[in-house]
Amino acid sequence: MSALPEHISVWSELADVEHELRHVDVGGVRTRVLRAGTGPDLILLHGTGGHLEAYARDIAGLAADFRVTAYDMVGHGWSDLPDQPYTIDVLSEHLLGLMDALDIGSAHLSGESLGGWVVAWTAAHHPDRVARLVLNTPGNIADKPEVMVRMRESTLAAVQDPSEATVRRRVEFLFHHKEMVTDELVNLRRAVYSRPGFLRAITNTLVLQDPEVRKDFAWRQAWVGRIEAPTLLLWTDHDPTGGLDEADLLLRWLPDARLHVITDAGHWPQWEKKDEFLRAHHDFLILGKDPA
């Protein structure tokens, strides 16, 4: 009998974990939320065009230390898709509204890609709501036009044509080990991208890849330097959206930051290098030390 693969499905990861999946009203936005575990609050934010399943491989491990909340940001996943630009301030206000709805005063925040941008903005503008901060491959800190174009075009193409081949290419963009992209993960994205109104919603998200819109929220020392929360930068050596030169920018701007590089991974280390991702969160958020 052959051994079972390490990962079978998104929900098999939660098969032995007490959890709840429900929708929460956040200022009129029906927001899909998954919660598990007990302990200090940790909120997980996904990236552009994503959904809470981006953290499927991590929730069980994190729930051993934290009360974990993963959710679909407004305009994403299976949350509501109101017709408005989803700029960083809008996404941050949605996060704060969710925290209020769940009676979370302050929490550790860990955001991947766009989610990292949102949690950093939140920490800078609402320091009382953030304990510690993890910026996981936040991407394109330097506002490189070619990265913006690639992100905009690849995402829009997948939503305009949510076929298996097109969406698979979009998901594979996130991975260094593309063989780890499962049919289930591709089909989850296809289901999201096929939702009525999602093309309009992703267009409202991709305004952040427009240099004119982006300039009001772009990573700058002026606001990044206001972040008081101790911050862990989780980078990888194969991230297609930003190299270690951009991590160096944040290390210079952030008052209290350290860098941990996960090797042999792309834009989703939480999936490709689960154990190291979990260990980094445990060491930094629970033990208060730099990840080994």
mmCIF file with all atom_site columns, C-alpha atoms in Angstrom, residues 88 117 121 140-143 208 211 213-221 223-224 253:
data_model
loop_
_atom_site.group_PDB
_atom_site.id
_atom_site.type_symbol
_atom_site.label_atom_id
_atom_site.label_alt_id
_atom_site.label_comp_id
_atom_site.label_asym_id
_atom_site.label_entity_id
_atom_site.label_seq_id
_atom_site.pdbx_PDB_ins_code
_atom_site.Cartn_x
_atom_site.Cartn_y
_atom_site.Cartn_z
_atom_site.occupancy
_atom_site.B_iso_or_equiv
_atom_site.pdbx_formal_charge
_atom_site.auth_seq_id
_atom_site.auth_comp_id
_atom_site.auth_asym_id
_atom_site.auth_atom_id
_atom_site.pdbx_PDB_model_num
ATOM 1  C CA . ILE A 1 88  ? -5.464 49.883 1.289   1.00 0.00 ? 88  ILE A CA 1
ATOM 2  C CA . TRP A 1 117 ? 0.439  45.723 2.928   1.00 0.00 ? 117 TRP A CA 1
ATOM 3  C CA . TRP A 1 121 ? -0.925 50.129 7.060   1.00 0.00 ? 121 TRP A CA 1
ATOM 4  C CA . ASN A 1 140 ? 6.883  45.095 -4.687  1.00 0.00 ? 140 ASN A CA 1
ATOM 5  C CA . ILE A 1 141 ? 7.889  47.436 -1.903  1.00 0.00 ? 141 ILE A CA 1
ATOM 6  C CA . ALA A 1 142 ? 9.800  49.458 -4.538  1.00 0.00 ? 142 ALA A CA 1
ATOM 7  C CA . ASP A 1 143 ? 6.763  49.981 -6.825  1.00 0.00 ? 143 ASP A CA 1
ATOM 8  C CA . LEU A 1 208 ? -3.613 49.215 -6.532  1.00 0.00 ? 208 LEU A CA 1
ATOM 9  C CA . PRO A 1 211 ? 0.752  53.977 -10.211 1.00 0.00 ? 211 PRO A CA 1
ATOM 10 C CA . VAL A 1 213 ? -3.806 55.259 -7.302  1.00 0.00 ? 213 VAL A CA 1
ATOM 11 C CA . ARG A 1 214 ? -0.950 53.408 -5.667  1.00 0.00 ? 214 ARG A CA 1
ATOM 12 C CA . LYS A 1 215 ? 1.033  56.545 -4.825  1.00 0.00 ? 215 LYS A CA 1
ATOM 13 C CA . ASP A 1 216 ? -1.370 57.434 -2.005  1.00 0.00 ? 216 ASP A CA 1
ATOM 14 C CA . PHE A 1 217 ? -0.660 54.110 -0.288  1.00 0.00 ? 217 PHE A CA 1
ATOM 15 C CA . ALA A 1 218 ? 2.787  53.131 -1.581  1.00 0.00 ? 218 ALA A CA 1
ATOM 16 C CA . TRP A 1 219 ? 5.349  51.845 0.906   1.00 0.00 ? 219 TRP A CA 1
ATOM 17 C CA . ARG A 1 220 ? 7.151  54.953 2.156   1.00 0.00 ? 220 ARG A CA 1
ATOM 18 C CA . GLN A 1 221 ? 9.326  55.642 5.178   1.00 0.00 ? 221 GLN A CA 1
ATOM 19 C CA . TRP A 1 223 ? 4.227  55.988 7.312   1.00 0.00 ? 223 TRP A CA 1
ATOM 20 C CA . VAL A 1 224 ? 6.180  52.735 7.658   1.00 0.00 ? 224 VAL A CA 1
ATOM 21 C CA . TRP A 1 253 ? 12.402 52.070 7.670   1.00 0.00 ? 253 TRP A CA 1
#
